[in-house]
PDB file of C-alpha atoms in Angstrom:
ATOM      1  CA  MET A  12     -59.490  61.820  62.686  1.00 47.00           C
ATOM      2  CA  ASN A  13     -59.575  58.858  60.382  1.00 50.00           C
ATOM      3  CA  VAL A  14     -56.201  57.343  59.633  1.00 50.00           C
ATOM      4  CA  ASN A  15     -55.685  55.581  56.337  1.00 56.00           C
ATOM      5  CA  TRP A  16     -53.759  52.669  57.775  1.00 51.00           C
ATOM      6  CA  LYS A  17     -53.342  50.963  54.423  1.00 57.00           C
ATOM      7  CA  LYS A  18     -51.705  54.017  52.909  1.00 60.00           C
ATOM      8  CA  THR A  19     -49.551  54.551  55.991  1.00 58.00           C
ATOM      9  CA  VAL A  20     -48.287  50.974  55.995  1.00 51.00           C
ATOM     10  CA  THR A  21     -47.521  51.184  52.282  1.00 62.00           C
ATOM     11  CA  MET A  22     -45.495  54.377  52.760  1.00 63.00           C
ATOM     12  CA  LEU A  23     -43.642  52.839  55.708  1.00 58.00           C
ATOM     13  CA  VAL A  24     -42.763  49.723  53.699  1.00 53.00           C
ATOM     14  CA  ASP A  25     -41.558  51.877  50.796  1.00 60.00           C
ATOM     15  CA  ALA A  26     -39.393  53.924  53.148  1.00 60.00           C
ATOM     16  CA  LEU A  27     -37.864  50.831  54.749  1.00 59.00           C
ATOM     17  CA  LEU A  28     -37.230  49.307  51.310  1.00 61.00           C
ATOM     18  CA  ALA A  29     -35.512  52.491  50.153  1.00 60.00           C
ATOM     19  CA  VAL A  30     -33.246  52.483  53.221  1.00 57.00           C
ATOM     20  CA  TYR A  31     -32.432  48.807  52.657  1.00 56.00           C
ATOM     21  CA  LEU A  32     -31.527  49.378  49.016  1.00 53.00           C
ATOM     22  CA  VAL A  33     -29.250  52.300  49.913  1.00 52.00           C
ATOM     23  CA  LEU A  34     -27.475  50.261  52.580  1.00 55.00           C
ATOM     24  CA  ALA A  35     -27.186  47.210  50.306  1.00 51.00           C
ATOM     25  CA  PHE A  36     -25.841  49.275  47.413  1.00 51.00           C
ATOM     26  CA  THR A  37     -23.302  50.964  49.683  1.00 52.00           C
ATOM     27  CA  ALA A  38     -22.153  47.646  51.130  1.00 48.00           C
ATOM     28  CA  PHE A  39     -21.856  46.054  47.697  1.00 48.00           C
ATOM     29  CA  ASN A  40     -19.754  48.900  46.337  1.00 49.00           C
ATOM     30  CA  LYS A  41     -17.545  49.261  49.372  1.00 50.00           C
ATOM     31  CA  PRO A  42     -14.210  47.838  48.289  1.00 49.00           C
ATOM     32  CA  ASN A  43     -12.329  45.547  50.568  1.00 54.00           C
ATOM     33  CA  ALA A  44      -8.581  45.711  50.948  1.00 44.00           C
ATOM     34  CA  LYS A  45      -7.912  43.179  48.191  1.00 49.00           C
ATOM     35  CA  ALA A  46     -10.424  44.390  45.614  1.00 51.00           C
ATOM     36  CA  ALA A  47      -9.578  48.100  45.980  1.00 82.00           C
ATOM     37  CA  LEU A  48      -6.499  47.773  43.769  1.00 93.00           C
ATOM     38  CA  CYS A  49      -5.956  45.987  40.479  1.00 94.00           C
ATOM     39  CA  GLN A  50      -4.324  42.713  41.490  1.00 93.00           C
ATOM     40  CA  LYS A  51      -3.881  41.196  38.041  1.00 95.00           C
ATOM     41  CA  VAL A  52      -3.788  42.191  34.372  1.00 96.00           C
ATOM     42  CA  GLN A  53      -4.710  39.419  31.959  1.00 96.00           C
ATOM     43  CA  ILE A  54      -3.717  40.071  28.314  1.00 95.00           C
ATOM     44  CA  ASP A  55      -5.041  37.615  25.748  1.00 94.00           C
ATOM     45  CA  ILE A  56      -3.876  38.054  22.140  1.00 92.00           C
ATOM     46  CA  GLN A  57      -5.669  35.762  19.727  1.00 86.00           C
ATOM     47  CA  ASP A  58      -3.581  34.265  16.890  1.00 72.00           C
ATOM     48  CA  GLU A  59      -0.406  35.429  18.628  1.00 67.00           C
ATOM     49  CA  ASN A  60       1.537  32.409  17.372  1.00 65.00           C
ATOM     50  CA  THR A  61       0.356  32.701  13.760  1.00 64.00           C
ATOM     51  CA  ASN A  62       0.240  36.479  13.272  1.00 65.00           C
ATOM     52  CA  GLY A  63       2.991  37.563  15.639  1.00 69.00           C
ATOM     53  CA  PHE A  64       2.766  41.310  15.038  1.00 78.00           C
ATOM     54  CA  ILE A  65       2.184  42.166  18.700  1.00 84.00           C
ATOM     55  CA  THR A  66       2.919  40.456  22.004  1.00 88.00           C
ATOM     56  CA  ALA A  67       1.727  40.872  25.578  1.00 91.00           C
ATOM     57  CA  ASN A  68       4.965  42.743  26.316  1.00 91.00           C
ATOM     58  CA  ASP A  69       4.178  45.178  23.492  1.00 91.00           C
ATOM     59  CA  ILE A  70       0.756  45.836  25.000  1.00 94.00           C
ATOM     60  CA  ARG A  71       2.202  46.398  28.467  1.00 94.00           C
ATOM     61  CA  SER A  72       4.763  48.822  27.037  1.00 94.00           C
ATOM     62  CA  ARG A  73       2.108  50.795  25.162  1.00 94.00           C
ATOM     63  CA  LEU A  74      -0.080  51.017  28.259  1.00 96.00           C
ATOM     64  CA  ASP A  75       2.876  52.057  30.422  1.00 95.00           C
ATOM     65  CA  ALA A  76       3.901  54.743  27.919  1.00 95.00           C
ATOM     66  CA  ASN A  77       0.394  56.175  28.076  1.00 95.00           C
ATOM     67  CA  GLN A  78       0.133  55.769  31.873  1.00 95.00           C
ATOM     68  CA  LEU A  79      -2.764  53.347  31.470  1.00 96.00           C
ATOM     69  CA  TYR A  80      -1.273  50.080  32.725  1.00 96.00           C
ATOM     70  CA  PRO A  81      -3.726  49.216  35.531  1.00 96.00           C
ATOM     71  CA  LEU A  82      -1.693  46.956  37.818  1.00 95.00           C
ATOM     72  CA  ASN A  83      -1.758  48.171  41.454  1.00 94.00           C
ATOM     73  CA  LYS A  84      -4.002  51.089  40.550  1.00 94.00           C
ATOM     74  CA  PRO A  85      -7.411  51.630  42.195  1.00 94.00           C
ATOM     75  CA  MET A  86     -10.000  49.650  40.277  1.00 93.00           C
ATOM     76  CA  GLN A  87     -12.304  52.689  40.191  1.00 92.00           C
ATOM     77  CA  ALA A  88      -9.548  54.656  38.411  1.00 93.00           C
ATOM     78  CA  VAL A  89      -9.063  52.040  35.686  1.00 95.00           C
ATOM     79  CA  GLN A  90     -10.682  53.366  32.490  1.00 94.00           C
ATOM     80  CA  ALA A  91     -11.480  50.338  30.344  1.00 95.00           C
ATOM     81  CA  ARG A  92     -12.895  52.408  27.489  1.00 96.00           C
ATOM     82  CA  LYS A  93      -9.796  54.597  27.350  1.00 96.00           C
ATOM     83  CA  ILE A  94      -7.558  51.501  27.271  1.00 97.00           C
ATOM     84  CA  GLU A  95      -9.557  50.122  24.334  1.00 97.00           C
ATOM     85  CA  GLU A  96      -9.415  53.377  22.394  1.00 96.00           C
ATOM     86  CA  MET A  97      -5.661  53.735  22.876  1.00 96.00           C
ATOM     87  CA  LEU A  98      -4.851  50.154  21.828  1.00 96.00           C
ATOM     88  CA  LYS A  99      -7.097  50.376  18.756  1.00 94.00           C
ATOM     89  CA  ARG A 100      -4.788  53.071  17.406  1.00 92.00           C
ATOM     90  CA  SER A 101      -2.126  50.419  16.813  1.00 90.00           C
ATOM     91  CA  PRO A 102      -1.905  49.555  13.083  1.00 88.00           C
ATOM     92  CA  PHE A 103      -1.704  45.848  13.984  1.00 88.00           C
ATOM     93  CA  VAL A 104      -4.781  45.658  16.248  1.00 92.00           C
ATOM     94  CA  LYS A 105      -8.154  44.661  14.819  1.00 92.00           C
ATOM     95  CA  THR A 106     -10.378  44.558  17.922  1.00 94.00           C
ATOM     96  CA  VAL A 107      -9.939  45.217  21.672  1.00 96.00           C
ATOM     97  CA  ASP A 108     -12.187  44.280  24.581  1.00 96.00           C
ATOM     98  CA  CYS A 109     -11.245  45.458  28.090  1.00 97.00           C
ATOM     99  CA  TYR A 110     -13.268  44.838  31.241  1.00 95.00           C
ATOM    100  CA  LYS A 111     -12.878  44.677  35.048  1.00 94.00           C
ATOM    101  CA  THR A 112     -13.886  41.862  37.377  1.00 92.00           C
ATOM    102  CA  GLN A 113     -14.901  42.000  41.050  1.00 88.00           C
ATOM    103  CA  ASP A 114     -11.823  40.082  42.159  1.00 89.00           C
ATOM    104  CA  GLY A 115      -9.474  42.889  41.082  1.00 92.00           C
ATOM    105  CA  CYS A 116      -8.553  41.656  37.607  1.00 95.00           C
ATOM    106  CA  VAL A 117      -8.420  43.718  34.414  1.00 96.00           C
ATOM    107  CA  SER A 118      -8.851  41.557  31.323  1.00 96.00           C
ATOM    108  CA  ILE A 119      -7.719  42.744  27.873  1.00 97.00           C
ATOM    109  CA  SER A 120      -8.616  40.617  24.844  1.00 96.00           C
ATOM    110  CA  ILE A 121      -7.103  41.517  21.468  1.00 95.00           C
ATOM    111  CA  THR A 122      -7.425  40.238  17.913  1.00 93.00           C
ATOM    112  CA  GLN A 123      -4.772  41.089  15.343  1.00 90.00           C
ATOM    113  CA  ARG A 124      -5.077  42.088  11.722  1.00 88.00           C
ATOM    114  CA  MET A 125      -4.339  39.189   9.372  1.00 87.00           C
ATOM    115  CA  PRO A 126      -1.514  39.812   6.840  1.00 89.00           C
ATOM    116  CA  ILE A 127      -1.879  38.057   3.487  1.00 91.00           C
ATOM    117  CA  VAL A 128       1.032  39.377   1.413  1.00 94.00           C
ATOM    118  CA  ARG A 129       4.148  41.500   1.762  1.00 94.00           C
ATOM    119  CA  ILE A 130       4.760  44.263  -0.778  1.00 96.00           C
ATOM    120  CA  LYS A 131       8.321  45.229  -1.684  1.00 96.00           C
ATOM    121  CA  ALA A 132       7.772  47.651  -4.532  1.00 97.00           C
ATOM    122  CA  ALA A 133      10.330  48.952  -7.006  1.00 97.00           C
ATOM    123  CA  ASN A 134       9.799  52.479  -5.635  1.00 95.00           C
ATOM    124  CA  GLY A 135      11.187  51.364  -2.263  1.00 95.00           C
ATOM    125  CA  GLU A 136       7.878  50.957  -0.406  1.00 95.00           C
ATOM    126  CA  ASP A 137       7.796  47.987   1.964  1.00 94.00           C
ATOM    127  CA  TYR A 138       4.566  47.064   3.745  1.00 93.00           C
ATOM    128  CA  TYR A 139       1.915  44.385   4.249  1.00 92.00           C
ATOM    129  CA  LEU A 140      -1.677  44.036   3.089  1.00 94.00           C
ATOM    130  CA  ASP A 141      -4.243  42.526   5.450  1.00 91.00           C
ATOM    131  CA  ASP A 142      -7.295  40.407   4.635  1.00 89.00           C
ATOM    132  CA  ASN A 143      -9.368  43.593   4.277  1.00 90.00           C
ATOM    133  CA  ASN A 144      -7.025  44.894   1.543  1.00 91.00           C
ATOM    134  CA  GLN A 145      -5.644  47.561   3.893  1.00 91.00           C
ATOM    135  CA  VAL A 146      -2.024  48.620   4.246  1.00 92.00           C
ATOM    136  CA  MET A 147      -0.072  47.565   7.335  1.00 90.00           C
ATOM    137  CA  PRO A 148       3.372  49.041   8.090  1.00 88.00           C
ATOM    138  CA  ASN A 149       6.526  46.962   7.954  1.00 82.00           C
ATOM    139  CA  SER A 150       7.581  45.382  11.242  1.00 73.00           C
ATOM    140  CA  HIS A 151       9.675  42.584  12.741  1.00 65.00           C
ATOM    141  CA  TYR A 152       7.031  40.121  11.516  1.00 63.00           C
ATOM    142  CA  SER A 153       8.742  37.132   9.890  1.00 58.00           C
ATOM    143  CA  ALA A 154       6.005  34.717   8.818  1.00 65.00           C
ATOM    144  CA  ASP A 155       6.352  32.884   5.523  1.00 78.00           C
ATOM    145  CA  LEU A 156       4.114  35.096   3.359  1.00 88.00           C
ATOM    146  CA  ILE A 157       4.077  35.493  -0.403  1.00 94.00           C
ATOM    147  CA  ILE A 158       6.140  38.520  -1.443  1.00 96.00           C
ATOM    148  CA  ALA A 159       4.985  40.833  -4.236  1.00 97.00           C
ATOM    149  CA  THR A 160       7.695  42.835  -5.980  1.00 98.00           C
ATOM    150  CA  GLY A 161       8.037  45.151  -8.956  1.00 98.00           C
ATOM    151  CA  HIS A 162       6.041  48.100 -10.226  1.00 98.00           C
ATOM    152  CA  ILE A 163       3.309  48.252  -7.586  1.00 98.00           C
ATOM    153  CA  SER A 164       1.450  51.312  -6.382  1.00 97.00           C
ATOM    154  CA  LYS A 165      -0.639  51.134  -3.224  1.00 96.00           C
ATOM    155  CA  ALA A 166      -3.832  51.304  -5.309  1.00 95.00           C
ATOM    156  CA  PHE A 167      -2.669  48.424  -7.520  1.00 97.00           C
ATOM    157  CA  ALA A 168      -1.675  46.467  -4.419  1.00 97.00           C
ATOM    158  CA  ARG A 169      -5.098  46.859  -2.771  1.00 95.00           C
ATOM    159  CA  ASN A 170      -7.148  46.311  -5.920  1.00 95.00           C
ATOM    160  CA  TYR A 171      -5.162  43.564  -7.662  1.00 96.00           C
ATOM    161  CA  ILE A 172      -2.387  42.053  -5.536  1.00 97.00           C
ATOM    162  CA  ALA A 173      -4.656  41.501  -2.513  1.00 96.00           C
ATOM    163  CA  PRO A 174      -7.316  39.420  -4.321  1.00 95.00           C
ATOM    164  CA  LEU A 175      -4.577  37.525  -6.148  1.00 96.00           C
ATOM    165  CA  ALA A 176      -2.819  36.669  -2.878  1.00 95.00           C
ATOM    166  CA  LYS A 177      -6.122  35.570  -1.303  1.00 95.00           C
ATOM    167  CA  LEU A 178      -6.680  33.128  -4.163  1.00 95.00           C
ATOM    168  CA  PHE A 179      -3.274  31.582  -3.577  1.00 94.00           C
ATOM    169  CA  MET A 180      -3.864  31.393   0.179  1.00 91.00           C
ATOM    170  CA  GLY A 181      -7.170  29.647  -0.412  1.00 91.00           C
ATOM    171  CA  ASN A 182      -5.523  26.840  -2.373  1.00 91.00           C
ATOM    172  CA  GLU A 183      -3.154  24.519  -0.521  1.00 91.00           C
ATOM    173  CA  LEU A 184      -1.114  23.676  -3.637  1.00 91.00           C
ATOM    174  CA  TRP A 185      -0.479  27.254  -4.723  1.00 93.00           C
ATOM    175  CA  GLU A 186      -0.063  28.603  -1.213  1.00 91.00           C
ATOM    176  CA  ASN A 187       2.909  26.254  -0.858  1.00 91.00           C
ATOM    177  CA  GLN A 188       4.180  26.590  -4.436  1.00 93.00           C
ATOM    178  CA  VAL A 189       4.011  30.338  -5.141  1.00 95.00           C
ATOM    179  CA  GLU A 190       6.823  32.172  -3.391  1.00 95.00           C
ATOM    180  CA  GLN A 191       6.788  35.503  -5.182  1.00 97.00           C
ATOM    181  CA  ILE A 192       4.561  37.656  -7.389  1.00 98.00           C
ATOM    182  CA  ASN A 193       6.422  40.053  -9.670  1.00 98.00           C
ATOM    183  CA  ILE A 194       4.718  42.909 -11.512  1.00 98.00           C
ATOM    184  CA  LEU A 195       6.371  44.056 -14.741  1.00 98.00           C
ATOM    185  CA  PRO A 196       6.352  47.725 -15.881  1.00 97.00           C
ATOM    186  CA  ASP A 197       3.377  47.009 -18.206  1.00 97.00           C
ATOM    187  CA  LYS A 198       1.549  45.290 -15.290  1.00 97.00           C
ATOM    188  CA  GLY A 199       2.176  41.781 -16.576  1.00 97.00           C
ATOM    189  CA  VAL A 200       2.201  39.231 -13.762  1.00 98.00           C
ATOM    190  CA  GLU A 201       5.023  36.763 -13.133  1.00 98.00           C
ATOM    191  CA  LEU A 202       5.021  34.011 -10.521  1.00 97.00           C
ATOM    192  CA  VAL A 203       8.177  32.636  -8.931  1.00 96.00           C
ATOM    193  CA  PRO A 204       7.624  29.090  -7.586  1.00 94.00           C
ATOM    194  CA  ARG A 205       9.332  27.395  -4.679  1.00 92.00           C
ATOM    195  CA  VAL A 206       9.930  24.196  -6.648  1.00 88.00           C
ATOM    196  CA  GLY A 207      11.596  24.453 -10.040  1.00 85.00           C
ATOM    197  CA  GLN A 208      14.043  26.989 -11.423  1.00 87.00           C
ATOM    198  CA  HIS A 209      11.607  28.786 -13.687  1.00 92.00           C
ATOM    199  CA  VAL A 210       9.350  31.853 -13.814  1.00 96.00           C
ATOM    200  CA  VAL A 211       5.677  31.618 -14.828  1.00 96.00           C
ATOM    201  CA  PHE A 212       4.072  34.461 -16.788  1.00 97.00           C
ATOM    202  CA  ILE A 213       0.266  34.400 -16.451  1.00 96.00           C
ATOM    203  CA  GLY A 214      -0.512  37.578 -18.410  1.00 96.00           C
ATOM    204  CA  TYR A 215      -2.482  40.641 -17.316  1.00 97.00           C
ATOM    205  CA  LEU A 216      -5.098  40.713 -14.586  1.00 97.00           C
ATOM    206  CA  PRO A 217      -8.562  41.747 -15.819  1.00 96.00           C
ATOM    207  CA  GLN A 218      -9.794  45.204 -14.831  1.00 93.00           C
ATOM    208  CA  ALA A 219     -13.191  46.318 -13.550  1.00 93.00           C
ATOM    209  CA  ASP A 220     -14.762  49.397 -12.005  1.00 90.00           C
ATOM    210  CA  THR A 221     -16.011  47.788  -8.772  1.00 93.00           C
ATOM    211  CA  GLN A 222     -14.137  45.630  -6.292  1.00 91.00           C
ATOM    212  CA  LYS A 223     -16.769  42.884  -6.438  1.00 94.00           C
ATOM    213  CA  GLU A 224     -16.622  42.607 -10.215  1.00 96.00           C
ATOM    214  CA  ARG A 225     -12.838  42.847 -10.152  1.00 95.00           C
ATOM    215  CA  ASN A 226     -12.542  40.030  -7.624  1.00 95.00           C
ATOM    216  CA  GLU A 227     -14.834  37.806  -9.690  1.00 96.00           C
ATOM    217  CA  LYS A 228     -12.923  38.435 -12.918  1.00 97.00           C
ATOM    218  CA  ILE A 229      -9.547  37.891 -11.283  1.00 96.00           C
ATOM    219  CA  ALA A 230     -10.763  34.676  -9.647  1.00 96.00           C
ATOM    220  CA  ASP A 231     -12.003  33.306 -12.980  1.00 96.00           C
ATOM    221  CA  PHE A 232      -8.819  34.401 -14.773  1.00 96.00           C
ATOM    222  CA  VAL A 233      -6.451  32.905 -12.201  1.00 95.00           C
ATOM    223  CA  GLU A 234      -8.415  29.665 -11.877  1.00 95.00           C
ATOM    224  CA  LYS A 235      -8.063  29.002 -15.605  1.00 95.00           C
ATOM    225  CA  LYS A 236      -4.355  29.868 -15.648  1.00 95.00           C
ATOM    226  CA  LEU A 237      -3.489  27.747 -12.622  1.00 94.00           C
ATOM    227  CA  LEU A 238      -5.506  24.786 -13.870  1.00 93.00           C
ATOM    228  CA  ARG A 239      -3.420  24.797 -17.052  1.00 93.00           C
ATOM    229  CA  LEU A 240      -0.228  25.206 -15.044  1.00 93.00           C
ATOM    230  CA  GLU A 241      -1.168  22.346 -12.725  1.00 93.00           C
ATOM    231  CA  LYS A 242      -1.760  20.044 -15.696  1.00 92.00           C
ATOM    232  CA  PHE A 243       1.548  21.122 -17.236  1.00 91.00           C
ATOM    233  CA  TYR A 244       3.333  20.390 -13.961  1.00 90.00           C
ATOM    234  CA  LYS A 245       1.660  16.990 -13.734  1.00 89.00           C
ATOM    235  CA  TYR A 246       2.011  15.804 -17.329  1.00 88.00           C
ATOM    236  CA  GLY A 247       4.892  17.930 -18.586  1.00 84.00           C
ATOM    237  CA  LEU A 248       7.543  18.876 -16.040  1.00 83.00           C
ATOM    238  CA  SER A 249       7.118  15.638 -14.143  1.00 75.00           C
ATOM    239  CA  GLN A 250       8.302  13.885 -17.298  1.00 80.00           C
ATOM    240  CA  VAL A 251      11.050  16.186 -18.616  1.00 79.00           C
ATOM    241  CA  GLY A 252      12.275  17.535 -15.258  1.00 79.00           C
ATOM    242  CA  TRP A 253      11.418  20.550 -13.127  1.00 78.00           C
ATOM    243  CA  ASN A 254      14.536  22.451 -14.192  1.00 81.00           C
ATOM    244  CA  LYS A 255      14.111  21.925 -17.942  1.00 85.00           C
ATOM    245  CA  TYR A 256      12.692  25.398 -18.612  1.00 90.00           C
ATOM    246  CA  SER A 257      13.573  28.866 -17.348  1.00 92.00           C
ATOM    247  CA  TYR A 258      10.358  30.611 -18.451  1.00 95.00           C
ATOM    248  CA  ILE A 259       6.777  29.355 -18.849  1.00 95.00           C
ATOM    249  CA  ASP A 260       4.331  31.668 -20.637  1.00 96.00           C
ATOM    250  CA  LEU A 261       0.590  31.109 -20.016  1.00 95.00           C
ATOM    251  CA  GLU A 262      -0.655  34.389 -21.464  1.00 94.00           C
ATOM    252  CA  PHE A 263      -2.450  32.938 -24.470  1.00 93.00           C
ATOM    253  CA  ASP A 264      -5.265  30.406 -24.239  1.00 87.00           C
ATOM    254  CA  ASN A 265      -4.785  26.860 -25.483  1.00 83.00           C
ATOM    255  CA  GLN A 266      -1.006  27.089 -25.588  1.00 88.00           C
ATOM    256  CA  ILE A 267       1.970  27.139 -23.252  1.00 92.00           C
ATOM    257  CA  ILE A 268       5.202  28.687 -24.491  1.00 93.00           C
ATOM    258  CA  CYS A 269       8.334  27.484 -22.735  1.00 92.00           C
ATOM    259  CA  LYS A 270      11.867  28.766 -22.881  1.00 91.00           C
ATOM    260  CA  LYS A 271      14.533  26.161 -22.282  1.00 88.00           C
ATOM    261  CA  LYS A 272      17.037  26.725 -19.575  1.00 79.00           C
ATOM    262  CA  LYS A 273      20.534  27.404 -20.837  1.00 76.00           C
ATOM    263  CA  GLU A 274      22.909  24.616 -20.000  1.00 66.00           C
ATOM    264  CA  ASN A 275      25.994  25.334 -18.028  1.00 59.00           C
ATOM    265  CA  LYS A 276      28.798  23.880 -20.134  1.00 55.00           C
ATOM    266  CA  ASN A 277      30.949  23.486 -17.052  1.00 56.00           C
ATOM    267  CA  ASN A 278      28.171  21.654 -15.242  1.00 52.00           C
ATOM    268  CA  PRO A 279      25.697  20.208 -17.777  1.00 49.00           C
ATOM    269  CA  GLU A 280      22.521  18.658 -16.395  1.00 47.00           C
TER     270      GLU A 280
END
């Protein structure tokens, strides 16, 4: 009987290699006493100091309430995907990344939604808009955001207030100067500044069918209005005084209509 030694040796090597791989895989996955349980939970919230909607304690509480907080639980029982899905249901969470390490640590990295303006509408609604023009519920958040008041529906807030607020946030001067946006019943737009005891009326925001076109028209409209206002601040109010007028009307091109502030006879300026 002729024996195919080459084939036999090959089969033997394959068998030994298979046994080795099984043993190696089993040894690698066999948990030691320290790695068997979750020893540490690391929660990293980006922009926690600037956004401030959620804290590490909030995350721990949410995980505890849903019986998902992994500390001291077997690492094999920790469901990273389930933790991510649960935390993403928070209205303040933008992204979540959860993963396990071999040294018994569960790491949770979170980014928050970025608020750009607070809406306090005349109908009693009180909420935030984020940088994606989406509504965020009211919370204990206390950052110094521009407040929009008056006759504001959620659709008007997303389509008009949000791009307007972004323009102010993108300009250092107006981000610091504009404290409040007020929408009149006919949708006229008033601005309340931080410096000066006056209200600025800029007119009516241009309308468009698409968000892209609307954003472009609003940007062009606001840029022209604020350029005129900046020049008036620089060459007008700086000369006559910041409290000279109570109302500044920029609705019409090539003119600025000002209403003088009434003097207090008991305390004239």
